[in-house]
């Protein structure tokens, strides 16, 4: 479709040159309309291409608002993950969960301990430690 727009622009250029050479308002108007049509075609194609790329890049994510937080018993036995589905969550999802404020100070402590023992992701640990400091200040 890009080549269609380029072809239309070349046709419009031809009408423009002809309109100037013959001093014809009609040819100049045709040139203008063909140019506008080429621009609209290009905008529509670009929009469609962006939507296609966005659809291909979408990955399924966990809706953190619907994920239940594990009971605090995991804090006492130290065996389980800090929240349900934690091991499947990406660092970005864990950071979003911590930032949301849905976890208590005890749960943040468990999260930090669990993260240090398992994946030890720096971004998660940094954000969780900031969350711990923020809950301690309340």
mmCIF file with all atom_site columns, C-alpha atoms in Angstrom:
data_model
loop_
_atom_site.group_PDB
_atom_site.id
_atom_site.type_symbol
_atom_site.label_atom_id
_atom_site.label_alt_id
_atom_site.label_comp_id
_atom_site.label_asym_id
_atom_site.label_entity_id
_atom_site.label_seq_id
_atom_site.pdbx_PDB_ins_code
_atom_site.Cartn_x
_atom_site.Cartn_y
_atom_site.Cartn_z
_atom_site.occupancy
_atom_site.B_iso_or_equiv
_atom_site.pdbx_formal_charge
_atom_site.auth_seq_id
_atom_site.auth_comp_id
_atom_site.auth_asym_id
_atom_site.auth_atom_id
_atom_site.pdbx_PDB_model_num
ATOM 1   C CA . UNK A 1 1   ? 0.000  0.000   0.000   1.00 0.00 ? 1   UNK A CA 1
ATOM 2   C CA . UNK A 1 2   ? 2.934  2.331   0.481   1.00 0.00 ? 2   UNK A CA 1
ATOM 3   C CA . UNK A 1 3   ? 3.750  1.888   -3.184  1.00 0.00 ? 3   UNK A CA 1
ATOM 4   C CA . UNK A 1 4   ? 0.140  2.733   -4.003  1.00 0.00 ? 4   UNK A CA 1
ATOM 5   C CA . UNK A 1 5   ? 0.511  6.013   -2.152  1.00 0.00 ? 5   UNK A CA 1
ATOM 6   C CA . UNK A 1 6   ? 3.792  6.730   -3.931  1.00 0.00 ? 6   UNK A CA 1
ATOM 7   C CA . UNK A 1 7   ? 2.177  5.940   -7.281  1.00 0.00 ? 7   UNK A CA 1
ATOM 8   C CA . UNK A 1 8   ? -0.699 8.282   -6.489  1.00 0.00 ? 8   UNK A CA 1
ATOM 9   C CA . UNK A 1 9   ? 1.752  11.018  -5.550  1.00 0.00 ? 9   UNK A CA 1
ATOM 10  C CA . UNK A 1 10  ? 3.525  10.573  -8.891  1.00 0.00 ? 10  UNK A CA 1
ATOM 11  C CA . UNK A 1 11  ? 0.188  10.831  -10.698 1.00 0.00 ? 11  UNK A CA 1
ATOM 12  C CA . UNK A 1 12  ? -0.607 13.958  -8.672  1.00 0.00 ? 12  UNK A CA 1
ATOM 13  C CA . UNK A 1 13  ? 2.787  15.397  -9.628  1.00 0.00 ? 13  UNK A CA 1
ATOM 14  C CA . UNK A 1 14  ? 1.942  14.790  -13.289 1.00 0.00 ? 14  UNK A CA 1
ATOM 15  C CA . UNK A 1 15  ? -1.362 16.610  -12.916 1.00 0.00 ? 15  UNK A CA 1
ATOM 16  C CA . UNK A 1 16  ? 0.386  19.434  -11.064 1.00 0.00 ? 16  UNK A CA 1
ATOM 17  C CA . UNK A 1 17  ? 2.961  19.892  -13.813 1.00 0.00 ? 17  UNK A CA 1
ATOM 18  C CA . UNK A 1 18  ? 0.242  19.703  -16.465 1.00 0.00 ? 18  UNK A CA 1
ATOM 19  C CA . UNK A 1 19  ? -1.938 22.191  -14.574 1.00 0.00 ? 19  UNK A CA 1
ATOM 20  C CA . UNK A 1 20  ? 0.937  24.649  -14.276 1.00 0.00 ? 20  UNK A CA 1
ATOM 21  C CA . UNK A 1 21  ? 2.009  24.237  -17.892 1.00 0.00 ? 21  UNK A CA 1
ATOM 22  C CA . UNK A 1 22  ? -1.529 24.713  -19.267 1.00 0.00 ? 22  UNK A CA 1
ATOM 23  C CA . UNK A 1 23  ? -2.673 27.134  -16.540 1.00 0.00 ? 23  UNK A CA 1
ATOM 24  C CA . UNK A 1 24  ? -5.588 24.769  -15.922 1.00 0.00 ? 24  UNK A CA 1
ATOM 25  C CA . UNK A 1 25  ? -7.373 25.054  -12.589 1.00 0.00 ? 25  UNK A CA 1
ATOM 26  C CA . UNK A 1 26  ? -9.112 21.728  -13.269 1.00 0.00 ? 26  UNK A CA 1
ATOM 27  C CA . UNK A 1 27  ? -5.787 19.852  -13.535 1.00 0.00 ? 27  UNK A CA 1
ATOM 28  C CA . UNK A 1 28  ? -4.513 21.574  -10.395 1.00 0.00 ? 28  UNK A CA 1
ATOM 29  C CA . UNK A 1 29  ? -7.671 20.534  -8.514  1.00 0.00 ? 29  UNK A CA 1
ATOM 30  C CA . UNK A 1 30  ? -7.288 16.929  -9.709  1.00 0.00 ? 30  UNK A CA 1
ATOM 31  C CA . UNK A 1 31  ? -3.676 17.051  -8.489  1.00 0.00 ? 31  UNK A CA 1
ATOM 32  C CA . UNK A 1 32  ? -4.835 18.289  -5.099  1.00 0.00 ? 32  UNK A CA 1
ATOM 33  C CA . UNK A 1 33  ? -7.491 15.580  -4.732  1.00 0.00 ? 33  UNK A CA 1
ATOM 34  C CA . UNK A 1 34  ? -5.122 12.804  -5.800  1.00 0.00 ? 34  UNK A CA 1
ATOM 35  C CA . UNK A 1 35  ? -2.559 14.077  -3.292  1.00 0.00 ? 35  UNK A CA 1
ATOM 36  C CA . UNK A 1 36  ? -5.167 14.083  -0.510  1.00 0.00 ? 36  UNK A CA 1
ATOM 37  C CA . UNK A 1 37  ? -6.266 10.562  -1.451  1.00 0.00 ? 37  UNK A CA 1
ATOM 38  C CA . UNK A 1 38  ? -2.635 9.389   -1.332  1.00 0.00 ? 38  UNK A CA 1
ATOM 39  C CA . UNK A 1 39  ? -2.211 10.928  2.121   1.00 0.00 ? 39  UNK A CA 1
ATOM 40  C CA . UNK A 1 40  ? -5.403 9.347   3.466   1.00 0.00 ? 40  UNK A CA 1
ATOM 41  C CA . UNK A 1 41  ? -4.338 5.973   2.042   1.00 0.00 ? 41  UNK A CA 1
ATOM 42  C CA . UNK A 1 42  ? -0.935 6.271   3.712   1.00 0.00 ? 42  UNK A CA 1
ATOM 43  C CA . UNK A 1 43  ? -2.452 7.210   7.100   1.00 0.00 ? 43  UNK A CA 1
ATOM 44  C CA . UNK A 1 44  ? -4.910 4.296   6.962   1.00 0.00 ? 44  UNK A CA 1
ATOM 45  C CA . UNK A 1 45  ? -2.184 1.824   6.048   1.00 0.00 ? 45  UNK A CA 1
ATOM 46  C CA . UNK A 1 46  ? 0.112  3.092   8.810   1.00 0.00 ? 46  UNK A CA 1
ATOM 47  C CA . UNK A 1 47  ? -2.686 2.807   11.382  1.00 0.00 ? 47  UNK A CA 1
ATOM 48  C CA . UNK A 1 48  ? -3.516 -0.729  10.273  1.00 0.00 ? 48  UNK A CA 1
ATOM 49  C CA . UNK A 1 49  ? 0.159  -1.719  10.403  1.00 0.00 ? 49  UNK A CA 1
ATOM 50  C CA . UNK A 1 50  ? 0.500  -0.361  13.957  1.00 0.00 ? 50  UNK A CA 1
ATOM 51  C CA . UNK A 1 51  ? -2.542 -2.345  15.073  1.00 0.00 ? 51  UNK A CA 1
ATOM 52  C CA . UNK A 1 52  ? -1.197 -5.526  13.510  1.00 0.00 ? 52  UNK A CA 1
ATOM 53  C CA . UNK A 1 53  ? 2.197  -5.100  15.189  1.00 0.00 ? 53  UNK A CA 1
ATOM 54  C CA . UNK A 1 54  ? 0.562  -4.311  18.545  1.00 0.00 ? 54  UNK A CA 1
ATOM 55  C CA . UNK A 1 55  ? -1.624 -7.418  18.285  1.00 0.00 ? 55  UNK A CA 1
ATOM 56  C CA . UNK A 1 56  ? 1.387  -9.596  17.478  1.00 0.00 ? 56  UNK A CA 1
ATOM 57  C CA . UNK A 1 57  ? 3.408  -8.212  20.393  1.00 0.00 ? 57  UNK A CA 1
ATOM 58  C CA . UNK A 1 58  ? 0.704  -8.680  22.999  1.00 0.00 ? 58  UNK A CA 1
ATOM 59  C CA . UNK A 1 59  ? 1.571  -11.306 25.543  1.00 0.00 ? 59  UNK A CA 1
ATOM 60  C CA . UNK A 1 60  ? -0.814 -12.705 28.073  1.00 0.00 ? 60  UNK A CA 1
ATOM 61  C CA . UNK A 1 61  ? -0.389 -11.061 31.442  1.00 0.00 ? 61  UNK A CA 1
ATOM 62  C CA . UNK A 1 62  ? -1.693 -11.822 34.881  1.00 0.00 ? 62  UNK A CA 1
ATOM 63  C CA . UNK A 1 63  ? -4.239 -9.311  36.091  1.00 0.00 ? 63  UNK A CA 1
ATOM 64  C CA . UNK A 1 64  ? -2.728 -8.454  39.451  1.00 0.00 ? 64  UNK A CA 1
ATOM 65  C CA . UNK A 1 65  ? -5.996 -7.090  40.793  1.00 0.00 ? 65  UNK A CA 1
ATOM 66  C CA . UNK A 1 66  ? -7.655 -10.491 40.435  1.00 0.00 ? 66  UNK A CA 1
ATOM 67  C CA . UNK A 1 67  ? -4.765 -12.561 41.825  1.00 0.00 ? 67  UNK A CA 1
ATOM 68  C CA . UNK A 1 68  ? -5.466 -13.411 45.456  1.00 0.00 ? 68  UNK A CA 1
ATOM 69  C CA . UNK A 1 69  ? -2.745 -12.752 47.960  1.00 0.00 ? 69  UNK A CA 1
ATOM 70  C CA . UNK A 1 70  ? -1.607 -15.874 49.805  1.00 0.00 ? 70  UNK A CA 1
ATOM 71  C CA . UNK A 1 71  ? -2.525 -16.072 53.459  1.00 0.00 ? 71  UNK A CA 1
ATOM 72  C CA . UNK A 1 72  ? 0.088  -15.040 55.982  1.00 0.00 ? 72  UNK A CA 1
ATOM 73  C CA . UNK A 1 73  ? 0.656  -18.656 56.995  1.00 0.00 ? 73  UNK A CA 1
ATOM 74  C CA . UNK A 1 74  ? 3.298  -18.745 54.249  1.00 0.00 ? 74  UNK A CA 1
ATOM 75  C CA . UNK A 1 75  ? 5.194  -16.214 56.369  1.00 0.00 ? 75  UNK A CA 1
ATOM 76  C CA . UNK A 1 76  ? 5.293  -18.602 59.283  1.00 0.00 ? 76  UNK A CA 1
ATOM 77  C CA . UNK A 1 77  ? 6.403  -21.775 57.535  1.00 0.00 ? 77  UNK A CA 1
ATOM 78  C CA . UNK A 1 78  ? 8.685  -20.130 54.950  1.00 0.00 ? 78  UNK A CA 1
ATOM 79  C CA . UNK A 1 79  ? 7.998  -22.876 52.400  1.00 0.00 ? 79  UNK A CA 1
ATOM 80  C CA . UNK A 1 80  ? 5.544  -21.319 49.957  1.00 0.00 ? 80  UNK A CA 1
ATOM 81  C CA . UNK A 1 81  ? 5.634  -18.490 47.475  1.00 0.00 ? 81  UNK A CA 1
ATOM 82  C CA . UNK A 1 82  ? 4.638  -15.076 48.865  1.00 0.00 ? 82  UNK A CA 1
ATOM 83  C CA . UNK A 1 83  ? 1.590  -14.813 46.565  1.00 0.00 ? 83  UNK A CA 1
ATOM 84  C CA . UNK A 1 84  ? -0.378 -17.256 44.463  1.00 0.00 ? 84  UNK A CA 1
ATOM 85  C CA . UNK A 1 85  ? 1.259  -17.672 41.044  1.00 0.00 ? 85  UNK A CA 1
ATOM 86  C CA . UNK A 1 86  ? 4.432  -15.856 42.087  1.00 0.00 ? 86  UNK A CA 1
ATOM 87  C CA . UNK A 1 87  ? 6.795  -18.271 40.330  1.00 0.00 ? 87  UNK A CA 1
ATOM 88  C CA . UNK A 1 88  ? 5.057  -17.596 36.991  1.00 0.00 ? 88  UNK A CA 1
ATOM 89  C CA . UNK A 1 89  ? 5.135  -13.815 37.374  1.00 0.00 ? 89  UNK A CA 1
ATOM 90  C CA . UNK A 1 90  ? 7.635  -11.660 35.512  1.00 0.00 ? 90  UNK A CA 1
ATOM 91  C CA . UNK A 1 91  ? 9.732  -9.103  37.361  1.00 0.00 ? 91  UNK A CA 1
ATOM 92  C CA . UNK A 1 92  ? 7.554  -6.335  35.918  1.00 0.00 ? 92  UNK A CA 1
ATOM 93  C CA . UNK A 1 93  ? 4.401  -7.987  37.267  1.00 0.00 ? 93  UNK A CA 1
ATOM 94  C CA . UNK A 1 94  ? 5.911  -8.423  40.743  1.00 0.00 ? 94  UNK A CA 1
ATOM 95  C CA . UNK A 1 95  ? 7.067  -4.797  40.782  1.00 0.00 ? 95  UNK A CA 1
ATOM 96  C CA . UNK A 1 96  ? 3.549  -3.699  39.766  1.00 0.00 ? 96  UNK A CA 1
ATOM 97  C CA . UNK A 1 97  ? 2.083  -5.805  42.572  1.00 0.00 ? 97  UNK A CA 1
ATOM 98  C CA . UNK A 1 98  ? 4.430  -4.295  45.150  1.00 0.00 ? 98  UNK A CA 1
ATOM 99  C CA . UNK A 1 99  ? 3.798  -0.781  43.827  1.00 0.00 ? 99  UNK A CA 1
ATOM 100 C CA . UNK A 1 100 ? 0.023  -1.314  44.081  1.00 0.00 ? 100 UNK A CA 1
ATOM 101 C CA . UNK A 1 101 ? 0.279  -1.463  47.877  1.00 0.00 ? 101 UNK A CA 1
ATOM 102 C CA . UNK A 1 102 ? -1.693 -4.724  48.054  1.00 0.00 ? 102 UNK A CA 1
ATOM 103 C CA . UNK A 1 103 ? 0.937  -6.439  50.201  1.00 0.00 ? 103 UNK A CA 1
ATOM 104 C CA . UNK A 1 104 ? 1.390  -5.897  53.912  1.00 0.00 ? 104 UNK A CA 1
ATOM 105 C CA . UNK A 1 105 ? 4.768  -5.370  55.529  1.00 0.00 ? 105 UNK A CA 1
ATOM 106 C CA . UNK A 1 106 ? 4.914  -9.030  56.588  1.00 0.00 ? 106 UNK A CA 1
ATOM 107 C CA . UNK A 1 107 ? 4.091  -10.173 53.070  1.00 0.00 ? 107 UNK A CA 1
ATOM 108 C CA . UNK A 1 108 ? 6.796  -7.893  51.664  1.00 0.00 ? 108 UNK A CA 1
ATOM 109 C CA . UNK A 1 109 ? 9.287  -9.435  54.098  1.00 0.00 ? 109 UNK A CA 1
ATOM 110 C CA . UNK A 1 110 ? 8.304  -12.911 52.874  1.00 0.00 ? 110 UNK A CA 1
ATOM 111 C CA . UNK A 1 111 ? 8.531  -11.762 49.272  1.00 0.00 ? 111 UNK A CA 1
ATOM 112 C CA . UNK A 1 112 ? 12.069 -10.422 49.756  1.00 0.00 ? 112 UNK A CA 1
ATOM 113 C CA . UNK A 1 113 ? 13.225 -13.602 51.525  1.00 0.00 ? 113 UNK A CA 1
ATOM 114 C CA . UNK A 1 114 ? 11.648 -15.815 48.868  1.00 0.00 ? 114 UNK A CA 1
ATOM 115 C CA . UNK A 1 115 ? 13.082 -13.750 46.022  1.00 0.00 ? 115 UNK A CA 1
ATOM 116 C CA . UNK A 1 116 ? 16.579 -13.809 47.539  1.00 0.00 ? 116 UNK A CA 1
ATOM 117 C CA . UNK A 1 117 ? 16.429 -17.618 47.879  1.00 0.00 ? 117 UNK A CA 1
ATOM 118 C CA . UNK A 1 118 ? 15.063 -18.253 44.389  1.00 0.00 ? 118 UNK A CA 1
ATOM 119 C CA . UNK A 1 119 ? 15.467 -15.877 41.448  1.00 0.00 ? 119 UNK A CA 1
ATOM 120 C CA . UNK A 1 120 ? 17.174 -12.942 43.168  1.00 0.00 ? 120 UNK A CA 1
ATOM 121 C CA . UNK A 1 121 ? 15.981 -10.372 40.596  1.00 0.00 ? 121 UNK A CA 1
ATOM 122 C CA . UNK A 1 122 ? 17.506 -6.983  41.380  1.00 0.00 ? 122 UNK A CA 1
ATOM 123 C CA . UNK A 1 123 ? 14.536 -4.918  40.183  1.00 0.00 ? 123 UNK A CA 1
ATOM 124 C CA . UNK A 1 124 ? 12.139 -6.951  42.319  1.00 0.00 ? 124 UNK A CA 1
ATOM 125 C CA . UNK A 1 125 ? 14.347 -6.776  45.391  1.00 0.00 ? 125 UNK A CA 1
ATOM 126 C CA . UNK A 1 126 ? 14.919 -3.021  45.029  1.00 0.00 ? 126 UNK A CA 1
ATOM 127 C CA . UNK A 1 127 ? 11.194 -2.291  44.660  1.00 0.00 ? 127 UNK A CA 1
ATOM 128 C CA . UNK A 1 128 ? 10.188 -4.668  47.470  1.00 0.00 ? 128 UNK A CA 1
ATOM 129 C CA . UNK A 1 129 ? 12.740 -3.116  49.838  1.00 0.00 ? 129 UNK A CA 1
ATOM 130 C CA . UNK A 1 130 ? 11.402 0.349   48.987  1.00 0.00 ? 130 UNK A CA 1
ATOM 131 C CA . UNK A 1 131 ? 7.894  -0.965  49.703  1.00 0.00 ? 131 UNK A CA 1
ATOM 132 C CA . UNK A 1 132 ? 9.071  -2.357  53.047  1.00 0.00 ? 132 UNK A CA 1
ATOM 133 C CA . UNK A 1 133 ? 10.525 1.016   54.007  1.00 0.00 ? 133 UNK A CA 1
ATOM 134 C CA . UNK A 1 134 ? 7.305  2.746   52.984  1.00 0.00 ? 134 UNK A CA 1
ATOM 135 C CA . UNK A 1 135 ? 5.116  0.392   55.050  1.00 0.00 ? 135 UNK A CA 1
ATOM 136 C CA . UNK A 1 136 ? 7.462  0.711   58.043  1.00 0.00 ? 136 UNK A CA 1
ATOM 137 C CA . UNK A 1 137 ? 7.055  4.501   57.910  1.00 0.00 ? 137 UNK A CA 1
ATOM 138 C CA . UNK A 1 138 ? 3.254  4.309   58.212  1.00 0.00 ? 138 UNK A CA 1
#
